[in-house]
């Protein structure tokens, strides 16, 4: 049996693992357990009623959270000429073409999200095997292959979240910080869930939102339903 730390045992005193809480109760419990020496991230896990092995049932998109995530995102942009200047003015940390490809090939990747103009995608393809597994490959569906770089960068900086289902049908996403108000966390949770529901694949049958759990970085998961 795994050894439980004193901290986790204390957290579990207030938690009934067999109970499904309201969103309000779950937020209160998760924030109470987030007592590490740093501002813990609040994460949501959603188990979907999909067949993750089928490509046409994969769920992936982005959502703009009303209260952001509390995280600072560094943005890299593949662009040239006037579009490169636009990206720099919009706040992108790294902007380039061939030189950006070379940086990535060397393992130098000082960014969290990646955007490209459509005309740069042939160049981006040269590092697709590096960016893809890290979830950084620009994608038109996610708004990261676009000519409107200013809006794309602004959305990311404001806390736009990408969500994607894993092969087991579960979505994981950070939706705020423990320092956020209860209302701010609740608004973010509802915005994400609403986006996931709108992304429901046509082939998904039966109960779509099978189980939802909130947790903090160092805490335990609290199962909940919307109020």
Short mmCIF file of N, CA, C and O in Angstrom, two decimals, residues 102-181:
data_model
loop_
_atom_site.label_atom_id
_atom_site.label_comp_id
_atom_site.label_asym_id
_atom_site.label_seq_id
_atom_site.Cartn_x
_atom_site.Cartn_y
_atom_site.Cartn_z
N UNK A 102 16.05 26.70 -36.72
CA UNK A 102 17.36 26.27 -36.22
C UNK A 102 17.39 26.25 -34.69
O UNK A 102 17.98 25.34 -34.09
N UNK A 103 16.75 27.23 -34.05
CA UNK A 103 16.68 27.25 -32.59
C UNK A 103 16.00 25.98 -32.07
O UNK A 103 16.48 25.32 -31.16
N UNK A 104 14.86 25.67 -32.69
CA UNK A 104 14.08 24.51 -32.25
C UNK A 104 14.86 23.22 -32.48
O UNK A 104 14.86 22.32 -31.63
N UNK A 105 15.54 23.12 -33.61
CA UNK A 105 16.33 21.92 -33.91
C UNK A 105 17.45 21.72 -32.90
O UNK A 105 17.85 20.59 -32.63
N UNK A 106 17.93 22.81 -32.31
CA UNK A 106 19.00 22.74 -31.30
C UNK A 106 18.43 22.50 -29.90
O UNK A 106 19.19 22.37 -28.93
N UNK A 107 17.09 22.46 -29.79
CA UNK A 107 16.47 22.24 -28.49
C UNK A 107 16.25 23.51 -27.70
O UNK A 107 15.88 23.48 -26.53
N UNK A 108 16.48 24.65 -28.35
CA UNK A 108 16.29 25.95 -27.71
C UNK A 108 14.86 26.41 -27.97
O UNK A 108 14.55 26.92 -29.04
N UNK A 109 13.98 26.21 -27.00
CA UNK A 109 12.56 26.49 -27.20
C UNK A 109 12.00 27.31 -26.03
O UNK A 109 11.25 26.80 -25.19
N UNK A 110 12.35 28.60 -25.97
CA UNK A 110 11.90 29.46 -24.87
C UNK A 110 10.48 29.99 -25.08
O UNK A 110 10.24 31.20 -25.06
N UNK A 111 9.53 29.09 -25.29
CA UNK A 111 8.15 29.51 -25.51
C UNK A 111 7.20 28.40 -25.10
O UNK A 111 7.57 27.24 -25.01
N UNK A 112 5.93 28.80 -24.85
CA UNK A 112 4.90 27.87 -24.40
C UNK A 112 3.85 27.59 -25.47
O UNK A 112 3.17 26.57 -25.42
N UNK A 113 3.68 28.51 -26.41
CA UNK A 113 2.73 28.35 -27.50
C UNK A 113 3.39 28.82 -28.79
O UNK A 113 4.30 29.65 -28.76
N UNK A 114 2.88 28.32 -29.91
CA UNK A 114 3.50 28.61 -31.19
C UNK A 114 2.44 28.95 -32.23
O UNK A 114 1.43 28.25 -32.34
N UNK A 115 2.68 30.04 -32.96
CA UNK A 115 1.76 30.52 -33.98
C UNK A 115 2.53 30.65 -35.30
O UNK A 115 3.74 30.86 -35.31
N UNK A 116 1.82 30.53 -36.41
CA UNK A 116 2.46 30.71 -37.72
C UNK A 116 1.47 31.33 -38.71
O UNK A 116 0.26 31.09 -38.62
N UNK A 117 1.98 32.12 -39.64
CA UNK A 117 1.15 32.56 -40.75
C UNK A 117 1.09 31.40 -41.74
O UNK A 117 2.01 30.57 -41.80
N UNK A 118 0.02 31.30 -42.54
CA UNK A 118 -0.14 30.17 -43.46
C UNK A 118 1.04 29.95 -44.40
O UNK A 118 1.42 28.80 -44.69
N UNK A 119 1.64 31.04 -44.87
CA UNK A 119 2.74 30.92 -45.83
C UNK A 119 4.02 30.36 -45.22
O UNK A 119 4.96 30.02 -45.95
N UNK A 120 4.05 30.24 -43.89
CA UNK A 120 5.25 29.74 -43.20
C UNK A 120 5.13 28.27 -42.83
O UNK A 120 6.07 27.67 -42.28
N UNK A 121 4.00 27.63 -43.14
CA UNK A 121 3.77 26.27 -42.67
C UNK A 121 4.71 25.23 -43.30
O UNK A 121 5.03 24.21 -42.67
N UNK A 122 5.17 25.47 -44.51
CA UNK A 122 6.13 24.54 -45.12
C UNK A 122 7.42 24.54 -44.31
O UNK A 122 8.03 23.48 -44.08
N UNK A 123 7.80 25.71 -43.82
CA UNK A 123 8.99 25.83 -42.98
C UNK A 123 8.75 25.18 -41.62
O UNK A 123 9.61 24.45 -41.10
N UNK A 124 7.59 25.43 -41.05
CA UNK A 124 7.25 24.85 -39.75
C UNK A 124 7.27 23.32 -39.82
O UNK A 124 7.66 22.64 -38.86
N UNK A 125 6.86 22.78 -40.97
CA UNK A 125 6.82 21.33 -41.13
C UNK A 125 8.16 20.65 -40.89
O UNK A 125 8.21 19.47 -40.51
N UNK A 126 9.25 21.38 -41.07
CA UNK A 126 10.59 20.81 -40.85
C UNK A 126 10.85 20.49 -39.39
O UNK A 126 11.72 19.67 -39.07
N UNK A 127 10.11 21.13 -38.49
CA UNK A 127 10.27 20.85 -37.06
C UNK A 127 8.98 20.27 -36.47
O UNK A 127 8.79 20.27 -35.25
N UNK A 128 8.12 19.77 -37.34
CA UNK A 128 6.85 19.21 -36.88
C UNK A 128 7.03 18.04 -35.92
O UNK A 128 6.25 17.88 -34.98
N UNK A 129 8.06 17.22 -36.15
CA UNK A 129 8.28 16.06 -35.29
C UNK A 129 8.75 16.46 -33.89
O UNK A 129 8.71 15.66 -32.96
N UNK A 130 9.22 17.70 -33.79
CA UNK A 130 9.64 18.21 -32.48
C UNK A 130 8.46 18.91 -31.80
O UNK A 130 8.17 18.68 -30.62
N UNK A 131 7.78 19.75 -32.55
CA UNK A 131 6.68 20.53 -31.99
C UNK A 131 5.44 19.67 -31.71
O UNK A 131 4.77 19.86 -30.69
N UNK A 132 5.15 18.73 -32.61
CA UNK A 132 3.94 17.93 -32.48
C UNK A 132 3.79 17.20 -31.16
O UNK A 132 2.77 17.37 -30.47
N UNK A 133 4.77 16.38 -30.76
CA UNK A 133 4.65 15.65 -29.50
C UNK A 133 4.54 16.54 -28.27
O UNK A 133 4.04 16.12 -27.23
N UNK A 134 4.98 17.79 -28.39
CA UNK A 134 4.90 18.73 -27.26
C UNK A 134 3.61 19.54 -27.29
O UNK A 134 3.39 20.41 -26.44
N UNK A 135 2.75 19.25 -28.29
CA UNK A 135 1.50 19.98 -28.40
C UNK A 135 1.67 21.42 -28.84
O UNK A 135 0.82 22.27 -28.57
N UNK A 136 2.77 21.70 -29.56
CA UNK A 136 3.09 23.07 -29.95
C UNK A 136 2.92 23.34 -31.44
O UNK A 136 3.13 24.46 -31.89
N UNK A 137 2.53 22.33 -32.20
CA UNK A 137 2.41 22.51 -33.65
C UNK A 137 1.25 23.45 -33.98
O UNK A 137 0.12 23.22 -33.56
N UNK A 138 1.52 24.53 -34.72
CA UNK A 138 0.44 25.43 -35.13
C UNK A 138 -0.65 24.67 -35.88
O UNK A 138 -0.36 23.77 -36.66
N UNK A 139 -1.90 25.05 -35.63
CA UNK A 139 -3.04 24.33 -36.17
C UNK A 139 -4.15 25.32 -36.53
O UNK A 139 -4.57 26.10 -35.67
N UNK A 140 -4.64 25.30 -37.77
CA UNK A 140 -5.70 26.24 -38.15
C UNK A 140 -6.94 26.13 -37.28
O UNK A 140 -7.57 27.14 -36.95
N UNK A 141 -7.30 24.91 -36.89
CA UNK A 141 -8.49 24.69 -36.08
C UNK A 141 -8.39 25.38 -34.73
O UNK A 141 -9.39 25.80 -34.14
N UNK A 142 -7.15 25.50 -34.23
CA UNK A 142 -6.94 26.11 -32.92
C UNK A 142 -6.63 27.60 -33.01
O UNK A 142 -6.33 28.24 -32.00
N UNK A 143 -6.69 28.13 -34.21
CA UNK A 143 -6.44 29.55 -34.40
C UNK A 143 -4.98 29.94 -34.33
O UNK A 143 -4.64 31.12 -34.18
N UNK A 144 -4.08 28.94 -34.44
CA UNK A 144 -2.65 29.24 -34.36
C UNK A 144 -1.95 29.21 -35.72
O UNK A 144 -0.74 29.35 -35.80
N UNK A 145 -2.73 29.02 -36.78
CA UNK A 145 -2.25 29.27 -38.14
C UNK A 145 -3.17 30.35 -38.67
O UNK A 145 -4.34 30.10 -38.98
N UNK A 146 -2.68 31.57 -38.73
CA UNK A 146 -3.55 32.70 -39.00
C UNK A 146 -2.77 33.91 -39.51
O UNK A 146 -1.58 34.04 -39.22
N UNK A 147 -3.44 34.78 -40.21
CA UNK A 147 -2.84 36.05 -40.62
C UNK A 147 -3.13 37.13 -39.58
O UNK A 147 -2.48 38.17 -39.57
N UNK A 148 -4.09 36.87 -38.69
CA UNK A 148 -4.43 37.83 -37.63
C UNK A 148 -3.59 37.52 -36.40
O UNK A 148 -4.09 37.00 -35.39
N UNK A 149 -2.32 37.84 -36.49
CA UNK A 149 -1.39 37.51 -35.41
C UNK A 149 -1.69 38.28 -34.13
O UNK A 149 -1.55 37.75 -33.03
N UNK A 150 -2.11 39.51 -34.27
CA UNK A 150 -2.39 40.34 -33.09
C UNK A 150 -3.45 39.70 -32.21
O UNK A 150 -3.29 39.58 -30.99
N UNK A 151 -4.55 39.26 -32.83
CA UNK A 151 -5.63 38.64 -32.06
C UNK A 151 -5.19 37.31 -31.46
O UNK A 151 -5.49 37.01 -30.29
N UNK A 152 -4.47 36.51 -32.24
CA UNK A 152 -4.02 35.20 -31.76
C UNK A 152 -3.10 35.35 -30.55
O UNK A 152 -3.24 34.63 -29.56
N UNK A 153 -2.17 36.28 -30.64
CA UNK A 153 -1.24 36.51 -29.52
C UNK A 153 -1.98 37.06 -28.31
O UNK A 153 -1.75 36.63 -27.17
N UNK A 154 -2.89 38.00 -28.55
CA UNK A 154 -3.68 38.58 -27.46
C UNK A 154 -4.47 37.51 -26.72
O UNK A 154 -4.52 37.49 -25.49
N UNK A 155 -5.10 36.60 -27.47
CA UNK A 155 -5.90 35.54 -26.85
C UNK A 155 -5.04 34.62 -25.98
O UNK A 155 -5.43 34.25 -24.86
N UNK A 156 -3.88 34.25 -26.49
CA UNK A 156 -2.98 33.38 -25.72
C UNK A 156 -2.51 34.08 -24.45
O UNK A 156 -2.52 33.50 -23.36
N UNK A 157 -2.11 35.33 -24.58
CA UNK A 157 -1.61 36.09 -23.43
C UNK A 157 -2.70 36.28 -22.38
O UNK A 157 -2.42 36.38 -21.18
N UNK A 158 -3.97 36.32 -22.84
CA UNK A 158 -5.09 36.54 -21.92
C UNK A 158 -5.51 35.27 -21.20
O UNK A 158 -6.35 35.32 -20.30
N UNK A 159 -4.93 34.14 -21.58
CA UNK A 159 -5.24 32.90 -20.88
C UNK A 159 -6.06 31.92 -21.68
O UNK A 159 -6.83 31.14 -21.12
N UNK A 160 -5.91 31.95 -22.99
CA UNK A 160 -6.60 30.96 -23.83
C UNK A 160 -6.04 29.57 -23.52
O UNK A 160 -4.85 29.39 -23.44
N UNK A 161 -6.92 28.60 -23.34
CA UNK A 161 -6.53 27.25 -22.97
C UNK A 161 -6.84 26.29 -24.10
O UNK A 161 -7.93 26.32 -24.67
N UNK A 162 -5.89 25.44 -24.42
CA UNK A 162 -6.14 24.36 -25.37
C UNK A 162 -6.51 23.11 -24.58
O UNK A 162 -5.89 22.80 -23.57
N UNK A 163 -7.54 22.41 -25.03
CA UNK A 163 -7.91 21.15 -24.39
C UNK A 163 -7.94 20.06 -25.44
O UNK A 163 -8.31 20.29 -26.59
N UNK A 164 -7.51 18.88 -25.06
CA UNK A 164 -7.51 17.74 -25.98
C UNK A 164 -7.72 16.45 -25.22
O UNK A 164 -7.22 16.29 -24.10
N UNK A 165 -8.47 15.56 -25.80
CA UNK A 165 -8.72 14.27 -25.16
C UNK A 165 -7.54 13.34 -25.39
O UNK A 165 -6.95 13.32 -26.47
N UNK A 166 -7.18 12.59 -24.36
CA UNK A 166 -6.13 11.59 -24.48
C UNK A 166 -6.76 10.29 -24.97
O UNK A 166 -7.98 10.18 -25.14
N UNK A 167 -5.93 9.28 -25.21
CA UNK A 167 -6.45 8.01 -25.73
C UNK A 167 -7.43 7.35 -24.79
O UNK A 167 -8.28 6.56 -25.22
N UNK A 168 -7.32 7.67 -23.50
CA UNK A 168 -8.25 7.10 -22.52
C UNK A 168 -9.54 7.92 -22.40
O UNK A 168 -10.38 7.65 -21.55
N UNK A 169 -9.67 8.94 -23.24
CA UNK A 169 -10.88 9.75 -23.24
C UNK A 169 -10.94 10.82 -22.18
O UNK A 169 -12.01 11.40 -21.93
N UNK A 170 -9.80 11.14 -21.56
CA UNK A 170 -9.78 12.13 -20.49
C UNK A 170 -9.12 13.43 -20.97
O UNK A 170 -8.12 13.41 -21.67
N UNK A 171 -9.72 14.54 -20.56
CA UNK A 171 -9.16 15.86 -20.83
C UNK A 171 -8.60 16.42 -19.53
O UNK A 171 -9.24 16.35 -18.48
N UNK A 172 -7.39 16.96 -19.60
CA UNK A 172 -6.77 17.65 -18.45
C UNK A 172 -6.51 19.10 -18.85
O UNK A 172 -6.02 19.35 -19.95
N UNK A 173 -6.79 20.02 -17.95
CA UNK A 173 -6.50 21.42 -18.26
C UNK A 173 -6.36 22.22 -16.97
O UNK A 173 -7.04 21.96 -15.98
N UNK A 174 -5.47 23.21 -16.99
CA UNK A 174 -5.34 24.14 -15.88
C UNK A 174 -6.34 25.26 -16.07
O UNK A 174 -6.42 25.85 -17.15
N UNK A 175 -7.12 25.55 -15.04
CA UNK A 175 -8.17 26.56 -15.21
C UNK A 175 -8.05 27.72 -14.21
O UNK A 175 -9.00 28.49 -14.03
N UNK A 176 -6.89 27.88 -13.57
CA UNK A 176 -6.72 28.99 -12.67
C UNK A 176 -5.70 28.71 -11.59
O UNK A 176 -4.97 27.72 -11.64
N UNK A 177 -5.66 29.58 -10.60
CA UNK A 177 -4.74 29.46 -9.48
C UNK A 177 -5.52 29.44 -8.17
O UNK A 177 -6.66 29.94 -8.10
N UNK A 178 -4.91 28.87 -7.14
CA UNK A 178 -5.57 28.79 -5.84
C UNK A 178 -5.89 30.17 -5.28
O UNK A 178 -6.80 30.34 -4.47
N UNK A 179 -5.14 31.18 -5.73
CA UNK A 179 -5.35 32.55 -5.26
C UNK A 179 -6.57 33.21 -5.91
O UNK A 179 -7.03 34.26 -5.46
N UNK A 180 -7.12 32.59 -6.95
CA UNK A 180 -8.33 33.13 -7.59
C UNK A 180 -9.50 33.06 -6.62
O UNK A 180 -9.55 32.19 -5.75
N UNK A 181 -10.47 33.93 -6.82
CA UNK A 181 -11.70 33.85 -6.02
C UNK A 181 -12.48 32.61 -6.43
O UNK A 181 -12.31 32.07 -7.52
#
